[in-house]
Amino acid sequence: MTKQKRGIILSNFVAIFFCVALSFSLGVSHIKADDENENYEDDTEIGICQDTVWHSSDNLNFTKKVSIYYGATLIIEKGARVRFNKDINGDDTGIVVYNGQLVANGEQDAPIDIASDSDHNDPFIKFYGRFYSDDPEPGVSFLRYVKIHGAGHKIDGGGAQSSFLRNFVSTAYAGMVGSSAVSFFGGKAHFENCDFYDNKNVDVAVQYNEDDILVGEWSYLEIINSNFEKDGDSYALQSEMVCKNPEEDCAGKVLLKNDWYDNVLGPTEDSSMIKKGKRISGSYKLDFFKDSDLVVDPVIVVPGILGSAPQTSLGGKLVLDPILHIYDNLMLSFEKNGYTKNKNIFTFPYEWRNSNIETAVSSTDSLKEKIYDVKNETKISKVDLVAHSMGGLVARYYIESPAYQDDVDQLVTLGTPQHGAPEDYLSWEAGEIGSKFEDNIEEGIFWLEAKHAGFSNLKDYIQLRVRSVQELLPDYNYLKEASSGDMRTYPNNYPINTFLDFLNSSSALIHLEKVNFTNIVGNVSGEEKTIKDFKVVNSTEDGKWENGMPENYGGSNSGFKYGQGDGTVPIDSSENVVSDNQVEVDSSHADLPTNAQCDVIEKLTGKNNCDYINDIKRITHILTFGVFSPIDIQIIAPDGVHWAGKNIRGLGVDDQIEGSFYTGSDTENEFVTIPNPENNKYTIITEGTGDGEYTVEVSKISEDENNPGRATEIVTDITGTATTGQIEEKTANVSAESITIENTETTPPEKEMTPALFRAEVEKYYKENSIKNKSAKNILLSSMKLIEDENNFLKMIKANPFLDKRTKKILITILERGIANQFKSLAKLIDKDKKSYDPTIKNVLIKDLKLVESGL
């Protein structure tokens, strides 16, 4: 037994006696908390021997040490204020965990505050491993949103001070002068979103030795997303560790992840050449550090319908709204206001055509799994969700379902149709999408997909392939009989939405109380242009309007009734849900993520000094090119430099049209979108991928300047006959009123390409992950360097006046053939390699090889 453990047992003999008095009678040979081992109190100690709760309303001022023993858990409620003063012997007091558990689970606006009750006491929190060698592993002590300040002390004139009791000063940290606010000797302890400040010496000290049988190899300490506020030259961490297995990551048992050290440069380490933030020394794993003191949970942004699409440059990975860019300003605002991408701000693009149930909990790419991944990545136990439109229903379903893991702290919904949107009835019953700008984009994508899938109308396609649309139908009364004016009673003679029926049931809604819920709704000031309900008559169209067609549908006096809302979701639906906070913003549905960004930031951070971002120009026009086989397509902007689609012409990879989107040539439904296009000539390059007739549908959708929120559309088709490998060029002259197509000759521009430029492009593609592994990159670089060296030797042979003609001719022939064969081999290698190259750059590399060869 070590001196340290002997000291513990001697100094706590009375405590052990009280805690085990009943245990001996039960045949238990060590301290154990159970229903019969009651808490005790003597002159200098309070012993926690059974599960205990400290309420925020309790008087939590102590002049005694509080000890938590094996099997017992001390829970401190959010908002609790805990204060310690010296005991009757003049010794410091605090909380000591002896193989028990301390759970202090505060909240952002109700943190737990632990400090001294006077300037003369030096309170502490201390963790130990097992008390006896046959004790099992302890549970994890968990501290979240806890403020720890005014603790520890320094000793003038040097010397060592025990971090347990001053009676045992000789066993303290070597070289440490004074004591720490938190001391860790073993056990399991996790701190997150905590704040260490105004401590008098060391914030956290570690004395970890696995050679001590009582410590256990399972011991670890984690301090995550916390702040170490500066106090002179004091230490955030001093760590001394000894592990049994020297090959294991001993330092990894003390994890410092994404913490703030009061300096944008991070902490001052032993190896630091310059002084930075608070000091850390000894053994630890430093995993990133924050550049601000913002303490927040990681945020996941959940988009709405049409808010996700596959990105070709990322191998078809879904990304956040690359078509309409509705969330760009919101994401920039998060970063401007202290968040860091992929550190505490994440996105959840998803297949929005699927059922929201599948998206929330059932698929391998569900929101539930995304939250699990973010928690695992950040080591923080809870996330915040910011969800727009239908994304709010996805988030709600996760929280209200049996699959919920109690891992969402705050939910913020933006323009979510909490009870559905009546305009969705048009899509479900008849395939009529709507007349707003974003509706036209959605309709165009639906038609492209429907035609590729062989559907002759959108209604059948939507009902069979886009299951989420049904889940946006209202779950309340919104259909009136035109003949009588009587409102039907849902669900009789309505398309039923079982998804919202569940979500808004009292048994499901009660689960929303588990999170802090802010509901932000849009309401366009002075307008009533949101569909509220319909007067319906019997359908006059075969296969459509099963539950009734709006009266005079398509006419100027239709059976649509309008009311307040954001243009998509009526206010009666968006605000009709119990929430902790409700905010109304003067905004249309699509503009809410931008217009409400500061409401979101302020709610999540608790700070009211948000920097508003509106850098991304709002999209009011969009040019689309839908491809119907067998071709691939590239669109070149009027400047002749910038482009979108498949890079058939081999233009600069970094010169893609800003904000453009391309589904990729490997997708079934290939299309290109260009936001806010110029009124000018666009070049359309097509390359045959097979033989047969093809069509390119060119459409320009524009928001009506005289009727904001509504849109007009110009459509024309390009038709032709494709031949495999054949490249054709046409021009689309785009104006405000029309799109005209002109045939032009195919005269592909050639760019300069030398061996050096080729190698530079290879390096760039590798950095962009278009070349996916290092070996493929190295083969290209070394082969091109060899070609360049051989070509230089060839030039030297040709210029050598001393070689006889016959020898010169033989050498030139051998070298030219060798160089040509190397070009062919490289092109063949690139073409056949299915794994090492992104499909979009394979042809570019092959064409660049030809350009290099022709230029030698």
Short mmCIF file of N, CA, C and O in Angstrom, two decimals, residues 632-685:
data_model
loop_
_atom_site.label_atom_id
_atom_site.label_comp_id
_atom_site.label_asym_id
_atom_site.label_seq_id
_atom_site.Cartn_x
_atom_site.Cartn_y
_atom_site.Cartn_z
N ASP A 632 -23.27 13.66 -71.82
CA ASP A 632 -22.86 14.47 -70.67
C ASP A 632 -22.80 15.91 -71.14
O ASP A 632 -22.76 16.19 -72.35
N ILE A 633 -22.78 16.85 -70.20
CA ILE A 633 -22.93 18.26 -70.56
C ILE A 633 -21.98 19.14 -69.77
O ILE A 633 -21.68 18.87 -68.61
N GLN A 634 -21.48 20.18 -70.43
CA GLN A 634 -20.72 21.24 -69.79
C GLN A 634 -21.26 22.59 -70.25
O GLN A 634 -21.54 22.77 -71.44
N ILE A 635 -21.46 23.50 -69.30
CA ILE A 635 -21.94 24.84 -69.61
C ILE A 635 -20.79 25.81 -69.36
O ILE A 635 -20.20 25.83 -68.27
N ILE A 636 -20.47 26.63 -70.38
CA ILE A 636 -19.39 27.61 -70.25
C ILE A 636 -20.02 29.00 -70.23
O ILE A 636 -20.85 29.34 -71.07
N ALA A 637 -19.63 29.79 -69.23
CA ALA A 637 -20.20 31.12 -69.02
C ALA A 637 -19.83 32.06 -70.17
O ALA A 637 -18.89 31.77 -70.94
N PRO A 638 -20.52 33.17 -70.27
CA PRO A 638 -20.22 34.14 -71.35
C PRO A 638 -18.77 34.60 -71.37
O PRO A 638 -18.27 34.98 -72.44
N ASP A 639 -18.07 34.58 -70.24
CA ASP A 639 -16.67 35.03 -70.24
C ASP A 639 -15.72 34.01 -70.83
O ASP A 639 -14.53 34.27 -71.00
N GLY A 640 -16.22 32.79 -71.16
CA GLY A 640 -15.40 31.76 -71.77
C GLY A 640 -14.45 31.07 -70.82
O GLY A 640 -13.71 30.16 -71.23
N VAL A 641 -14.45 31.44 -69.56
CA VAL A 641 -13.51 30.88 -68.57
C VAL A 641 -14.23 30.00 -67.54
O VAL A 641 -13.83 28.87 -67.28
N HIS A 642 -15.29 30.54 -66.99
CA HIS A 642 -15.99 29.83 -65.92
C HIS A 642 -16.98 28.84 -66.51
O HIS A 642 -17.52 29.05 -67.61
N TRP A 643 -17.23 27.77 -65.75
CA TRP A 643 -18.00 26.67 -66.31
C TRP A 643 -18.73 25.92 -65.20
O TRP A 643 -18.48 26.10 -64.01
N ALA A 644 -19.65 25.02 -65.65
CA ALA A 644 -20.37 24.13 -64.73
C ALA A 644 -20.64 22.83 -65.47
O ALA A 644 -20.65 22.79 -66.70
N GLY A 645 -20.90 21.75 -64.71
CA GLY A 645 -21.18 20.45 -65.32
C GLY A 645 -19.95 19.57 -65.36
O GLY A 645 -19.05 19.68 -64.52
N LYS A 646 -19.88 18.69 -66.36
CA LYS A 646 -18.72 17.83 -66.54
C LYS A 646 -17.66 18.60 -67.31
O LYS A 646 -17.96 19.26 -68.31
N ASN A 647 -16.42 18.50 -66.89
CA ASN A 647 -15.37 19.33 -67.49
C ASN A 647 -14.87 18.72 -68.80
O ASN A 647 -13.74 18.26 -68.92
N ILE A 648 -15.73 18.75 -69.81
CA ILE A 648 -15.40 18.14 -71.10
C ILE A 648 -14.25 18.88 -71.78
O ILE A 648 -13.38 18.27 -72.39
N ARG A 649 -14.24 20.19 -71.67
CA ARG A 649 -13.20 21.01 -72.32
C ARG A 649 -11.91 21.08 -71.51
O ARG A 649 -10.92 21.66 -71.97
N GLY A 650 -11.89 20.52 -70.33
CA GLY A 650 -10.66 20.55 -69.54
C GLY A 650 -10.29 21.94 -69.07
O GLY A 650 -9.12 22.31 -69.07
N LEU A 651 -11.27 22.73 -68.66
CA LEU A 651 -11.00 24.07 -68.16
C LEU A 651 -10.49 24.02 -66.72
O LEU A 651 -10.46 22.96 -66.10
N GLY A 652 -10.11 25.17 -66.18
CA GLY A 652 -9.51 25.21 -64.84
C GLY A 652 -10.45 24.69 -63.77
O GLY A 652 -11.61 25.12 -63.69
N VAL A 653 -9.95 23.80 -62.96
CA VAL A 653 -10.78 23.19 -61.91
C VAL A 653 -11.32 24.24 -60.96
O VAL A 653 -12.45 24.13 -60.46
N ASP A 654 -10.55 25.30 -60.71
CA ASP A 654 -10.98 26.33 -59.76
C ASP A 654 -11.86 27.40 -60.41
O ASP A 654 -12.24 28.38 -59.76
N ASP A 655 -12.18 27.22 -61.68
CA ASP A 655 -12.93 28.26 -62.41
C ASP A 655 -14.40 27.91 -62.59
O ASP A 655 -15.04 28.40 -63.53
N GLN A 656 -14.94 27.07 -61.72
CA GLN A 656 -16.35 26.74 -61.85
C GLN A 656 -17.21 27.95 -61.48
O GLN A 656 -16.84 28.76 -60.63
N ILE A 657 -18.36 28.07 -62.13
CA ILE A 657 -19.26 29.20 -61.90
C ILE A 657 -19.69 29.21 -60.44
O ILE A 657 -20.14 28.18 -59.91
N GLU A 658 -19.54 30.34 -59.78
CA GLU A 658 -19.84 30.44 -58.35
C GLU A 658 -21.30 30.07 -58.08
O GLU A 658 -22.22 30.60 -58.71
N GLY A 659 -21.49 29.16 -57.12
CA GLY A 659 -22.83 28.77 -56.72
C GLY A 659 -23.49 27.77 -57.63
O GLY A 659 -24.63 27.34 -57.37
N SER A 660 -22.83 27.36 -58.73
CA SER A 660 -23.44 26.40 -59.65
C SER A 660 -23.49 25.01 -59.02
O SER A 660 -22.74 24.70 -58.10
N PHE A 661 -24.36 24.18 -59.54
CA PHE A 661 -24.52 22.82 -59.02
C PHE A 661 -24.63 21.85 -60.19
O PHE A 661 -25.25 22.14 -61.22
N TYR A 662 -24.01 20.68 -60.01
CA TYR A 662 -24.05 19.62 -61.02
C TYR A 662 -24.27 18.29 -60.32
O TYR A 662 -23.58 17.96 -59.35
N THR A 663 -25.26 17.55 -60.79
CA THR A 663 -25.57 16.27 -60.15
C THR A 663 -24.48 15.24 -60.36
O THR A 663 -24.34 14.31 -59.56
N GLY A 664 -23.70 15.37 -61.44
CA GLY A 664 -22.69 14.38 -61.76
C GLY A 664 -23.11 13.55 -62.95
O GLY A 664 -24.29 13.31 -63.19
N SER A 665 -22.13 13.08 -63.70
CA SER A 665 -22.42 12.33 -64.91
C SER A 665 -22.83 10.89 -64.62
O SER A 665 -23.37 10.22 -65.50
N ASP A 666 -22.59 10.43 -63.40
CA ASP A 666 -22.93 9.05 -63.06
C ASP A 666 -24.34 8.92 -62.51
O ASP A 666 -24.78 7.82 -62.19
N THR A 667 -25.06 10.03 -62.35
CA THR A 667 -26.39 9.97 -61.77
C THR A 667 -27.43 9.70 -62.85
O THR A 667 -27.23 9.98 -64.03
N GLU A 668 -28.54 9.17 -62.43
CA GLU A 668 -29.63 8.86 -63.36
C GLU A 668 -30.25 10.14 -63.91
O GLU A 668 -30.61 10.21 -65.09
N ASN A 669 -30.38 11.15 -63.05
CA ASN A 669 -31.05 12.39 -63.43
C ASN A 669 -30.02 13.52 -63.47
O ASN A 669 -29.82 14.22 -62.49
N GLU A 670 -29.36 13.67 -64.61
CA GLU A 670 -28.26 14.63 -64.70
C GLU A 670 -28.80 16.03 -65.01
O GLU A 670 -29.57 16.21 -65.96
N PHE A 671 -28.40 17.01 -64.19
CA PHE A 671 -28.77 18.39 -64.49
C PHE A 671 -27.77 19.35 -63.88
O PHE A 671 -27.00 19.01 -62.97
N VAL A 672 -27.80 20.59 -64.39
CA VAL A 672 -26.92 21.66 -63.97
C VAL A 672 -27.78 22.86 -63.59
O VAL A 672 -28.78 23.14 -64.27
N THR A 673 -27.41 23.56 -62.51
CA THR A 673 -28.10 24.80 -62.17
C THR A 673 -27.07 25.92 -62.02
O THR A 673 -25.98 25.70 -61.50
N ILE A 674 -27.45 27.11 -62.49
CA ILE A 674 -26.59 28.29 -62.38
C ILE A 674 -27.42 29.41 -61.77
O ILE A 674 -28.41 29.85 -62.36
N PRO A 675 -27.04 29.88 -60.58
CA PRO A 675 -27.83 30.93 -59.92
C PRO A 675 -27.54 32.31 -60.49
O PRO A 675 -26.40 32.60 -60.89
N ASN A 676 -28.56 33.16 -60.51
CA ASN A 676 -28.44 34.54 -60.95
C ASN A 676 -27.61 34.67 -62.23
O ASN A 676 -26.57 35.34 -62.27
N PRO A 677 -28.05 34.00 -63.32
CA PRO A 677 -27.26 34.00 -64.56
C PRO A 677 -27.27 35.36 -65.24
O PRO A 677 -28.16 36.19 -65.02
N GLU A 678 -26.26 35.58 -66.09
CA GLU A 678 -26.21 36.79 -66.90
C GLU A 678 -27.20 36.66 -68.06
O GLU A 678 -27.49 35.56 -68.53
N ASN A 679 -27.67 37.78 -68.54
CA ASN A 679 -28.42 37.80 -69.80
C ASN A 679 -27.41 37.94 -70.92
O ASN A 679 -27.01 39.04 -71.31
N ASN A 680 -26.96 36.78 -71.42
CA ASN A 680 -25.88 36.75 -72.39
C ASN A 680 -25.80 35.35 -72.99
O ASN A 680 -26.66 34.52 -72.73
N LYS A 681 -24.74 35.09 -73.73
CA LYS A 681 -24.61 33.81 -74.42
C LYS A 681 -23.83 32.81 -73.57
O LYS A 681 -22.70 33.08 -73.16
N TYR A 682 -24.44 31.64 -73.33
CA TYR A 682 -23.80 30.52 -72.65
C TYR A 682 -23.49 29.43 -73.69
O TYR A 682 -24.33 29.12 -74.54
N THR A 683 -22.29 28.88 -73.60
CA THR A 683 -21.90 27.80 -74.51
C THR A 683 -22.26 26.45 -73.89
O THR A 683 -21.95 26.20 -72.72
N ILE A 684 -22.92 25.60 -74.69
CA ILE A 684 -23.35 24.29 -74.21
C ILE A 684 -22.54 23.23 -74.94
O ILE A 684 -22.64 23.08 -76.17
N ILE A 685 -21.72 22.51 -74.20
CA ILE A 685 -20.90 21.43 -74.77
C ILE A 685 -21.55 20.10 -74.40
O ILE A 685 -21.83 19.84 -73.24
#
